[in-house]
PDB file of C-alpha atoms in Angstrom:
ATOM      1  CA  UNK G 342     252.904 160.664  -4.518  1.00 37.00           C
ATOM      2  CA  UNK G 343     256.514 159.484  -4.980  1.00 38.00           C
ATOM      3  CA  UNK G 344     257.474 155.934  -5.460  1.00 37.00           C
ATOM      4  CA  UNK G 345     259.293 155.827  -1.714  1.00 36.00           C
ATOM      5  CA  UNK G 346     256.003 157.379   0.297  1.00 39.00           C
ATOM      6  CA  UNK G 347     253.820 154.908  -1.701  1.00 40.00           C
ATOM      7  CA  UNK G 348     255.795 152.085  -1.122  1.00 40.00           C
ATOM      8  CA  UNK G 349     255.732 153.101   2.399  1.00 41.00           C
ATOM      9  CA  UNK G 350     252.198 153.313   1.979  1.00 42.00           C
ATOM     10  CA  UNK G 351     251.693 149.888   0.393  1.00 39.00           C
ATOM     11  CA  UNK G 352     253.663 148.493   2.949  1.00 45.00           C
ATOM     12  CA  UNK G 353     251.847 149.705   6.059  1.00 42.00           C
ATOM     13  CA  UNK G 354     248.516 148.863   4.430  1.00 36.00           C
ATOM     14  CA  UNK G 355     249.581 145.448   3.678  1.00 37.00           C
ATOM     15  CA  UNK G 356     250.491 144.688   7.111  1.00 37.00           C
ATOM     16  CA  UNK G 357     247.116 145.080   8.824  1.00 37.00           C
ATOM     17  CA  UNK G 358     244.486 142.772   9.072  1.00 33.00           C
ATOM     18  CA  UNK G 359     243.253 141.884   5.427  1.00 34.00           C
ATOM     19  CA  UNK G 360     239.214 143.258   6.746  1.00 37.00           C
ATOM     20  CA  UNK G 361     236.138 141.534   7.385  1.00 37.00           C
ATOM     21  CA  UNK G 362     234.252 138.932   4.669  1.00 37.00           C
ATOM     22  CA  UNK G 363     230.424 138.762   3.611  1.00 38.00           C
ATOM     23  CA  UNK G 364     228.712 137.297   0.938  1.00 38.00           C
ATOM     24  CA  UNK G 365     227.113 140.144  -1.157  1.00 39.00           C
ATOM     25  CA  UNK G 366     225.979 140.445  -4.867  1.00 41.00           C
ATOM     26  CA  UNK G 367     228.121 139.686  -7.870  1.00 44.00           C
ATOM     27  CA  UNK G 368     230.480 142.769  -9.039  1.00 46.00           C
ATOM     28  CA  UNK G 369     229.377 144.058 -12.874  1.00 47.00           C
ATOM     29  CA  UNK G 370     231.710 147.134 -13.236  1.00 52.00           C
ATOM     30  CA  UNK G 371     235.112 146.162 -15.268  1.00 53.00           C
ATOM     31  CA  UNK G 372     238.348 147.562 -14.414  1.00 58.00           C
ATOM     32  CA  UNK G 373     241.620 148.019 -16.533  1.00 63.00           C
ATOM     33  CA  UNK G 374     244.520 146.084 -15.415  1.00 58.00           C
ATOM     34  CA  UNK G 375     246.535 148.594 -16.456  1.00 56.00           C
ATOM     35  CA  UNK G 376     244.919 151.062 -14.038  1.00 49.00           C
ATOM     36  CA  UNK G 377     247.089 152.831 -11.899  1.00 51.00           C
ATOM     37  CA  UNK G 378     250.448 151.260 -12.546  1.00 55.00           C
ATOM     38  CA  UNK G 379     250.883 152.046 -15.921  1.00 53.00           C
ATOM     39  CA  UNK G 380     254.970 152.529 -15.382  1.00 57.00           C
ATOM     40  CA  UNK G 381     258.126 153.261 -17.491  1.00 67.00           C
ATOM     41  CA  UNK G 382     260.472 152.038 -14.800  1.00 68.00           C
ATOM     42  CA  UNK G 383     263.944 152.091 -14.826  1.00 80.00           C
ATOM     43  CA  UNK G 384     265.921 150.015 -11.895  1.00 89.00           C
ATOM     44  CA  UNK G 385     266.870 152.559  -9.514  1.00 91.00           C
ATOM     45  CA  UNK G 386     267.055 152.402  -5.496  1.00 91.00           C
ATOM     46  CA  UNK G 387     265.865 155.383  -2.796  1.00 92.00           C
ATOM     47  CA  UNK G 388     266.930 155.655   0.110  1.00 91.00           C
ATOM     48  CA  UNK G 389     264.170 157.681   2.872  1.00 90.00           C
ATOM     49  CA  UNK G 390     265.300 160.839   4.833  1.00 89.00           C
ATOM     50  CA  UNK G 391     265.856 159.046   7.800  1.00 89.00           C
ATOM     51  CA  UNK G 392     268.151 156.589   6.183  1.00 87.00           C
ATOM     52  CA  UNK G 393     266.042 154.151   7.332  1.00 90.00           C
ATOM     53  CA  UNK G 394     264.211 152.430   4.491  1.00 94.00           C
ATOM     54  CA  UNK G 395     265.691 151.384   1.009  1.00 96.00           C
ATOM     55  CA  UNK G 396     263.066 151.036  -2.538  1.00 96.00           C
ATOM     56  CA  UNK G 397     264.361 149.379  -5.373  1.00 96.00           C
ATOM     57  CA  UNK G 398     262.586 149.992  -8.422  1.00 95.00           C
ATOM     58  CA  UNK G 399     263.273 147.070 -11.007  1.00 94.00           C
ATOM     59  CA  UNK G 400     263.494 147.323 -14.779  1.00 92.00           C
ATOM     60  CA  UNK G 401     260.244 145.483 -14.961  1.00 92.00           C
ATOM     61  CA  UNK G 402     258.135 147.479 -12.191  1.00 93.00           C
ATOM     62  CA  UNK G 403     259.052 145.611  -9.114  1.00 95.00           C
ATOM     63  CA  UNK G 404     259.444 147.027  -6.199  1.00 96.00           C
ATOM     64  CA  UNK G 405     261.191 145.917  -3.239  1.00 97.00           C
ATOM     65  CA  UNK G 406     261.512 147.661   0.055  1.00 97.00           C
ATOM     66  CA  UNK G 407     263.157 147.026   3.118  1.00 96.00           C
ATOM     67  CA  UNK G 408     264.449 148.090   6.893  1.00 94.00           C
ATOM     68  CA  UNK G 409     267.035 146.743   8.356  1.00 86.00           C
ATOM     69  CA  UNK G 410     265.620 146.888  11.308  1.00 86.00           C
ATOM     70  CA  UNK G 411     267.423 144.714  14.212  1.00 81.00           C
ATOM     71  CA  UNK G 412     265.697 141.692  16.071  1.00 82.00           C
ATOM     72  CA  UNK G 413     265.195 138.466  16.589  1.00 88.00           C
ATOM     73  CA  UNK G 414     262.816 137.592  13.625  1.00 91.00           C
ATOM     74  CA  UNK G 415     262.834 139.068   9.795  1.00 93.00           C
ATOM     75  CA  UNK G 416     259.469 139.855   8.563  1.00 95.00           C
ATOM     76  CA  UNK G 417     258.732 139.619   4.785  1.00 96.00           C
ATOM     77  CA  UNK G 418     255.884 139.853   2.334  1.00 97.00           C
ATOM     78  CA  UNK G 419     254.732 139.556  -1.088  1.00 98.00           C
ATOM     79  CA  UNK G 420     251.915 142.555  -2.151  1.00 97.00           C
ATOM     80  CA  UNK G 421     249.589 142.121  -5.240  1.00 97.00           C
ATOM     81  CA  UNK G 422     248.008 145.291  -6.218  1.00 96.00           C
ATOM     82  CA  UNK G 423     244.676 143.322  -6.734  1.00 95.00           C
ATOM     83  CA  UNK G 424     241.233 142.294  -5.376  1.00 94.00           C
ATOM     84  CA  UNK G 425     238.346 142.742  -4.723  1.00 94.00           C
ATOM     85  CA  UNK G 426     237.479 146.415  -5.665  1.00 93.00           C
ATOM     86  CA  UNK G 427     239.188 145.412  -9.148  1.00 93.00           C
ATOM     87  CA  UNK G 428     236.731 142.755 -10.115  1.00 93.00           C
ATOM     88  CA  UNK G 429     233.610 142.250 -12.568  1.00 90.00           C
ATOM     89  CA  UNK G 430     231.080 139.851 -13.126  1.00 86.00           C
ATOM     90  CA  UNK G 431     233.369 137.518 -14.596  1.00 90.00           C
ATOM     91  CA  UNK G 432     235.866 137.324 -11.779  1.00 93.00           C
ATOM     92  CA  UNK G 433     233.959 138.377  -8.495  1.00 92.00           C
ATOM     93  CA  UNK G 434     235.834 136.504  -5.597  1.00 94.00           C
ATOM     94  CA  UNK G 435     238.335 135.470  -7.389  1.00 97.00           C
ATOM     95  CA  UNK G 436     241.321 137.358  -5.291  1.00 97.00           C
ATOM     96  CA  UNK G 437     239.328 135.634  -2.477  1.00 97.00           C
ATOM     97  CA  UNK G 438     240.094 132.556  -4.158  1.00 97.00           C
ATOM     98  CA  UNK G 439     243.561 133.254  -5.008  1.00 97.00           C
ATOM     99  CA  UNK G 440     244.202 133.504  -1.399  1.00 96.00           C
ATOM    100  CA  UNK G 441     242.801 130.039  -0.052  1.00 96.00           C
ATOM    101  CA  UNK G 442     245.050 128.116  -2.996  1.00 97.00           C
ATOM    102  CA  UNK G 443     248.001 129.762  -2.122  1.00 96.00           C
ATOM    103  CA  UNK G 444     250.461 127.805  -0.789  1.00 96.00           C
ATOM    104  CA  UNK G 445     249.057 124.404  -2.998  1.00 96.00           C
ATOM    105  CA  UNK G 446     250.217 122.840  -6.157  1.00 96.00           C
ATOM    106  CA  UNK G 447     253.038 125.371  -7.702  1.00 96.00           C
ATOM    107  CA  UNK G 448     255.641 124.811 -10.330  1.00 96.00           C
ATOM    108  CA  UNK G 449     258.452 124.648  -7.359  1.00 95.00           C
ATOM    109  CA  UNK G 450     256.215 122.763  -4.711  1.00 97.00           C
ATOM    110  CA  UNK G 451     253.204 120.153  -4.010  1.00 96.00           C
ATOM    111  CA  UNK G 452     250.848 121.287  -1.625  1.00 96.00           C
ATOM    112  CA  UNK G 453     252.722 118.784   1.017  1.00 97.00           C
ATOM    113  CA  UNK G 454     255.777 119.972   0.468  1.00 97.00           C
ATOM    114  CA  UNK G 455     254.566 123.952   1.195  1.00 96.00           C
ATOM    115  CA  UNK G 456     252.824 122.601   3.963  1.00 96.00           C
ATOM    116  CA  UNK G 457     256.327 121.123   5.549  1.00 96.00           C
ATOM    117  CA  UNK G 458     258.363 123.713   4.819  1.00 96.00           C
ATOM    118  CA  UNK G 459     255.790 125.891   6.574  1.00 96.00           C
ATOM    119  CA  UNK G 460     256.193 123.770   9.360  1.00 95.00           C
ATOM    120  CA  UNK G 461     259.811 123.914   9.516  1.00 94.00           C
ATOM    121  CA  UNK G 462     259.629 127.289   9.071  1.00 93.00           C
ATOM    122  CA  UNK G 463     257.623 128.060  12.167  1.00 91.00           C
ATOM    123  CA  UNK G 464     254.156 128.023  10.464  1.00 84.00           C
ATOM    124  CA  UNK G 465     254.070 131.910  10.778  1.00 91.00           C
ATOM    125  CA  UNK G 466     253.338 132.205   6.785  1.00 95.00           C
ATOM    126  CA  UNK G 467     249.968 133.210   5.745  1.00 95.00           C
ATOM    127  CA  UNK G 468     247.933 134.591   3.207  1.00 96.00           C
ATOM    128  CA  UNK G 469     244.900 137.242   2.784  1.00 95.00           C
ATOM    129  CA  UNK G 470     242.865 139.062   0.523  1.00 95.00           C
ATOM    130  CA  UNK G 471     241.774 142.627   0.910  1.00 94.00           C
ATOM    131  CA  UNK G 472     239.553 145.346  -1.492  1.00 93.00           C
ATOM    132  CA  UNK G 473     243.298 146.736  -2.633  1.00 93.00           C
ATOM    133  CA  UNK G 474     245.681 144.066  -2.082  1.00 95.00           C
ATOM    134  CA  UNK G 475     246.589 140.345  -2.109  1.00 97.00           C
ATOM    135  CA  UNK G 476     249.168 139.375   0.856  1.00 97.00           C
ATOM    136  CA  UNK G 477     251.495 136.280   1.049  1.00 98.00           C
ATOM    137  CA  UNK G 478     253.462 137.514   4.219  1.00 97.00           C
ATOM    138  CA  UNK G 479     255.965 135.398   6.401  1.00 96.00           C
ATOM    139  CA  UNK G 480     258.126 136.075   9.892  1.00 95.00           C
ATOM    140  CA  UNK G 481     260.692 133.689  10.136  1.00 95.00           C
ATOM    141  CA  UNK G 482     264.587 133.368  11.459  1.00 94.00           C
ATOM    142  CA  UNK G 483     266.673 135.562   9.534  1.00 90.00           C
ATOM    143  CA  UNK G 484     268.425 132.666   7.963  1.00 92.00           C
ATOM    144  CA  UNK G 485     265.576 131.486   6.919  1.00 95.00           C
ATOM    145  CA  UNK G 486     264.347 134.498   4.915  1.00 94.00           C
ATOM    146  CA  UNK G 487     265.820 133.148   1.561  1.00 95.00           C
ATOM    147  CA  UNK G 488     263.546 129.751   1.981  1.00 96.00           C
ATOM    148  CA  UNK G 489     260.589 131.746   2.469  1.00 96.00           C
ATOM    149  CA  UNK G 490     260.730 133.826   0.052  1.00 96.00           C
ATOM    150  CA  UNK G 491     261.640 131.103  -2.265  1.00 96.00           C
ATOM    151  CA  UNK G 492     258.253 129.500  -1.724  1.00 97.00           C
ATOM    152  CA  UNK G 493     255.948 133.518  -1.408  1.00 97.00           C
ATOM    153  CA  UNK G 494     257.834 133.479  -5.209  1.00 96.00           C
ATOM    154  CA  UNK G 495     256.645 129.956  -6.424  1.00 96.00           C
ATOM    155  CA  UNK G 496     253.214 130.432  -4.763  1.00 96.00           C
ATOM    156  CA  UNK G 497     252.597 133.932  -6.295  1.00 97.00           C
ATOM    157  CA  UNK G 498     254.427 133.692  -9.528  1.00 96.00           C
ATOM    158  CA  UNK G 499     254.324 130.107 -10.724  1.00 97.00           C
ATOM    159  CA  UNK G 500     250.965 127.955  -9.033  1.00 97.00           C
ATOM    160  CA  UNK G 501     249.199 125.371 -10.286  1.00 96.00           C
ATOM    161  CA  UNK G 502     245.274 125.647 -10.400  1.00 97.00           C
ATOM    162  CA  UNK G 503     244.714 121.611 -10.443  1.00 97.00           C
ATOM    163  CA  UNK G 504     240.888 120.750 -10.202  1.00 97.00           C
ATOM    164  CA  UNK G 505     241.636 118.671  -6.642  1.00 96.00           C
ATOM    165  CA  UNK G 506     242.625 122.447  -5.084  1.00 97.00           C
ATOM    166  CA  UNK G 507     239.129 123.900  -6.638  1.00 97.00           C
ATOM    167  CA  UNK G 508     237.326 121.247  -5.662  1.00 96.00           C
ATOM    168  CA  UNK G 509     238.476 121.238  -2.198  1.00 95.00           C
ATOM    169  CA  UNK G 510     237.131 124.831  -1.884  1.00 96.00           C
ATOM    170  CA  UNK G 511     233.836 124.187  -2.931  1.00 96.00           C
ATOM    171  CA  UNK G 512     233.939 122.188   0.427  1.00 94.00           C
ATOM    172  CA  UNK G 513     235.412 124.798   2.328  1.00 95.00           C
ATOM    173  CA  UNK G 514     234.500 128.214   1.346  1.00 96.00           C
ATOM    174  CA  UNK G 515     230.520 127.267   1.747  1.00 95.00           C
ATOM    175  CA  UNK G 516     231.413 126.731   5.238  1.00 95.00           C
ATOM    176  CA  UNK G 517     233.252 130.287   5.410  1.00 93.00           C
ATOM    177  CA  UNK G 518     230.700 132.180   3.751  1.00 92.00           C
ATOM    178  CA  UNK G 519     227.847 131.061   6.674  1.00 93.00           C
ATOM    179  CA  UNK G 520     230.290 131.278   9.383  1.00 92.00           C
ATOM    180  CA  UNK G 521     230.670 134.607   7.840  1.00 89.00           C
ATOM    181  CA  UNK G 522     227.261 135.697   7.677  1.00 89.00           C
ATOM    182  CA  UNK G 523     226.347 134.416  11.701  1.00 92.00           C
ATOM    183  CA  UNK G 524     228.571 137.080  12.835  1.00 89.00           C
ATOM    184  CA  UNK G 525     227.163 140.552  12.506  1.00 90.00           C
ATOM    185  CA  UNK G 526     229.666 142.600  13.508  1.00 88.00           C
ATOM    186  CA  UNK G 527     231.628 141.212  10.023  1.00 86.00           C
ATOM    187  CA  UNK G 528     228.455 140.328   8.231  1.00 88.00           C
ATOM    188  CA  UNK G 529     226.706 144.438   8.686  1.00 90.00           C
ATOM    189  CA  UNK G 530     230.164 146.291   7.601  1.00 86.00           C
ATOM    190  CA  UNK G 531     230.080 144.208   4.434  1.00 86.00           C
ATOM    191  CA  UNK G 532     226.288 144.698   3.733  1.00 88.00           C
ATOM    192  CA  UNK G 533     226.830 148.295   4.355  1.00 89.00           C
ATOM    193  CA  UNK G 534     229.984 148.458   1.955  1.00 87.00           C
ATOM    194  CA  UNK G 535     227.325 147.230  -1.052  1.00 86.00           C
ATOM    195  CA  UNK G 536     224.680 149.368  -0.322  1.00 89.00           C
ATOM    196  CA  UNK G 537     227.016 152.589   0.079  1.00 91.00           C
ATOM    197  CA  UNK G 538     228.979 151.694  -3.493  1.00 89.00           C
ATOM    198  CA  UNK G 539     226.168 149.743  -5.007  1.00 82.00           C
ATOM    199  CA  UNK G 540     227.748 147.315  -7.768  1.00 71.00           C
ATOM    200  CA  UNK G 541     231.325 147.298  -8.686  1.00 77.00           C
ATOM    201  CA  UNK G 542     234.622 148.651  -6.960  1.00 88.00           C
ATOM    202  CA  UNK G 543     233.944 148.671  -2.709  1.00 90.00           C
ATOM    203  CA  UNK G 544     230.884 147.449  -3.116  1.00 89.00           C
ATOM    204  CA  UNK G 545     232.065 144.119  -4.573  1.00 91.00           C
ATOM    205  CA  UNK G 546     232.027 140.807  -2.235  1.00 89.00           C
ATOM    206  CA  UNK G 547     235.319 139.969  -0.043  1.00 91.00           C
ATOM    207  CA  UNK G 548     234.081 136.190  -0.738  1.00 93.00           C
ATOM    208  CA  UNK G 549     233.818 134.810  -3.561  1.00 94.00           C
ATOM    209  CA  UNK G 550     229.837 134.228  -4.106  1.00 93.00           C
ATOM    210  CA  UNK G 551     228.751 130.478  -5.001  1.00 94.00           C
ATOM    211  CA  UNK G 552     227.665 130.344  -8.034  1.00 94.00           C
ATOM    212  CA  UNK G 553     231.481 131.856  -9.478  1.00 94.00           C
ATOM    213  CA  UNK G 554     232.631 128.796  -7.190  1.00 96.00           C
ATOM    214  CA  UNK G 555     230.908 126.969  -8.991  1.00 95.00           C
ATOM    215  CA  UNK G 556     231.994 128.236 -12.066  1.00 95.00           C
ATOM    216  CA  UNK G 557     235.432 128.282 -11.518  1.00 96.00           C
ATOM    217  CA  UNK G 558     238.291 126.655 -13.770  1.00 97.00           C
ATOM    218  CA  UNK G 559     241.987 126.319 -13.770  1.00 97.00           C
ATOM    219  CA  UNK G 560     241.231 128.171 -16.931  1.00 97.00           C
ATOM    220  CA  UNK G 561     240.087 131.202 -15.474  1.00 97.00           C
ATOM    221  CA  UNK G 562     242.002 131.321 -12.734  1.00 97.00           C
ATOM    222  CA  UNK G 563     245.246 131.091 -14.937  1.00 97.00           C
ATOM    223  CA  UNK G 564     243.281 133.660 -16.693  1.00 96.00           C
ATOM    224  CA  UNK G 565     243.141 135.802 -13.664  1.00 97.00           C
ATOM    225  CA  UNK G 566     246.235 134.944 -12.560  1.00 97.00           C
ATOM    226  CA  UNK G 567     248.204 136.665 -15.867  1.00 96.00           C
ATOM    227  CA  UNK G 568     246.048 139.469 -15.459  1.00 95.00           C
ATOM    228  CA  UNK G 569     246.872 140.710 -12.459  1.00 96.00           C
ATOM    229  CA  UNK G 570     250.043 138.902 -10.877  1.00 97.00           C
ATOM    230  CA  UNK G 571     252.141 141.504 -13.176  1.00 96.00           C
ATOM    231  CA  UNK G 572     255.549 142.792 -11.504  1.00 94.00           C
ATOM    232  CA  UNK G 573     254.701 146.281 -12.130  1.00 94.00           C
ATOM    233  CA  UNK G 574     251.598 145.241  -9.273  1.00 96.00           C
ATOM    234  CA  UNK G 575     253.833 144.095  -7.052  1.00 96.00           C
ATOM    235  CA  UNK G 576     255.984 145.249  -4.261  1.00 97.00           C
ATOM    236  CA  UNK G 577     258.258 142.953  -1.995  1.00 97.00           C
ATOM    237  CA  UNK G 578     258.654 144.440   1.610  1.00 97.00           C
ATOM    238  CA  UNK G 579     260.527 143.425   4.948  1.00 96.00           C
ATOM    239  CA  UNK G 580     261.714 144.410   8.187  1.00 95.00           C
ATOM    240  CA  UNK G 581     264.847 142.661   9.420  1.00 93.00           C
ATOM    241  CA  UNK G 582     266.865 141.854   5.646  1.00 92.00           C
ATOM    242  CA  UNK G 583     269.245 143.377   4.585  1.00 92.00           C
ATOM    243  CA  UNK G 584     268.179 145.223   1.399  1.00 94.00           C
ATOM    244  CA  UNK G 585     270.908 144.118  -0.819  1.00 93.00           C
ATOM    245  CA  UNK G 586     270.233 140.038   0.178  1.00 92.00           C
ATOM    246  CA  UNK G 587     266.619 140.746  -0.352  1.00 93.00           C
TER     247      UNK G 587
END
C-alpha cells in the first residue's frame, strides 16, 4: 500500500464511529510498538490523482493530510495508531483510558481551561477509542482551526496523568461498563469479538476492565503514553485547511 492510499485509508477509518464497548477478559498477548510503522521517512508531500488531497510525510514519521475542500466548517483530527487490539495484560484498556482523560490536565492547559475553549469553540471536539486507532477530532470555524489544533497537540502530545483525573474515572467508567453491558445489541458484538479471537489482538476489551482501573498510575499511563503516542503512529487529517497552514 502506498503512503497516500493508506493515509486515505487511515483517514476514512478514523472518521466513523469509534465501535461498540463491553467488558470482556484481560488481553495476555504482547505486541511490538514498533509493529507496522517501522519507517525511514524523509519529509516529502503527495499530491492524489485527482489533485484533490495533499500527504506530507515529516522527517520524523508524521503524517499530515488534507482537502481543501470548501464550506462553512473545517474538520480536523488527530489519529494514534493504537488501542485496543495492541494491548497485553499489563495495559488492557488503557487506550480506553487514554480517551476519557483527554482533554484534562496537559502541559499547555488545566482541565477548565480545555473545557472553555471547547466551549468557545462550539463544543464539537471529541475523543474515541477504537481496536486500531485513538481519535481526538474537532469541526470548528475555519479561523478557528489553529486554536484547535493547538489544544488536539497539547492533549495528545504533552498531558498530565494527575491522580484527581484517575480517580475521577474510577467513578465514571464503573458506570460505563454496566450501562454497557444492559444493552445487548453493544454488549453481544463484544462478547462475540472474544470468543472468535480468544485472548489478545480483537479479542481484547474496548473498556478498560476494573481491576487495571484499579491498578492504574500516572506511572503507567506516562508509560503507555511514550510507547505509543510516537509521530511515526500518527497522522493529522482535515477537510476544509489549507494544507500548507495545516
Amino acid at each position: 500500500m502506498s503512503l497516500l492510499s493508506g493515509a486515505r485509508c487511515v483517514g476514512r477509518v478514523a472518521w466513523r464511529s469509534a465501535g461498540r464497548r463491553a467488558k470482556t477478559t484481560v488481553a495476555a498477548a504482547s505486541v511490538d510498538a514498533s509493529i507496522p510503522l517501522a519507517h525511514k521517512a524523509r519529509h516529502t508531500t503527495e499530491l492524489s490523482a485527482d489533485g484533490r488531497t495533499h500527504v506530507t510525510t515529516f522527517a520524523n514519521g508524521l503524517r499530515v493530510a488534507s482537502e481543501a475542500t470548501a464550506g462553512h466548517f473545517g474538520a480536523v483530527g488527530v489519529y494514534v495508531d493504537a488501542g485496543s487490539r495492541y494491548e497485553d495484560g499489563a495495559t488492557a484498556g488503557y487506550a480506553h483510558l487514554m480517551d476519557r482523560l483527554a482533554f484534562r490536565n496537559s502541559e499547555g492547559f488545566t482541565s477548565a481551561e480545555s473545557a472553555a475553549l471547547i466551549e468557545k469553540l462550539g463544543g464539537s471536539i471529541m475523543s474515541s477509542s477504537s481496536r486500531e486507532c485513538i481519535m481526538y477530532q474537532a469541526a470548528v470555524f475555519p479561523h478557528d482551526v489553529a486554536a484547535a489544533v493547538r489544544l488536539m497537540a497539547d492533549a495528545t502530545l504533552r498531558p498530565k496523568f494527575l491522580h484527581e483525573d484517575i480517580d475521577g474515572l474510577r467513578e465514571s467508567v464503573p458506570w460505563e461498563i454496566r450501562d454497557v453491558e444492559s444493552k445487548p445489541d453493544m454488549f453481544l458484538p463484544e462478547k462475540l469479538h472474544e470468543v472468535a479471537f480468544q485472548r489478545g489482538t480483537l479479542g481484547n476489551p474496548l473498556l478498560c476492565p476494573l481491576p487495571q482501573l484499579s491498578a492504574a498510575t500516572p506511572e503507567s499511563l506516562t508509560s503507555y503514553h511514550r510507547r505509543w503516542y510516537r509521530p511515526e503512529r500518527m497522522v493529522v487529517a482535515a477537510i476544509g485547511v489549507d494544507h500548507n497552514e495545516l
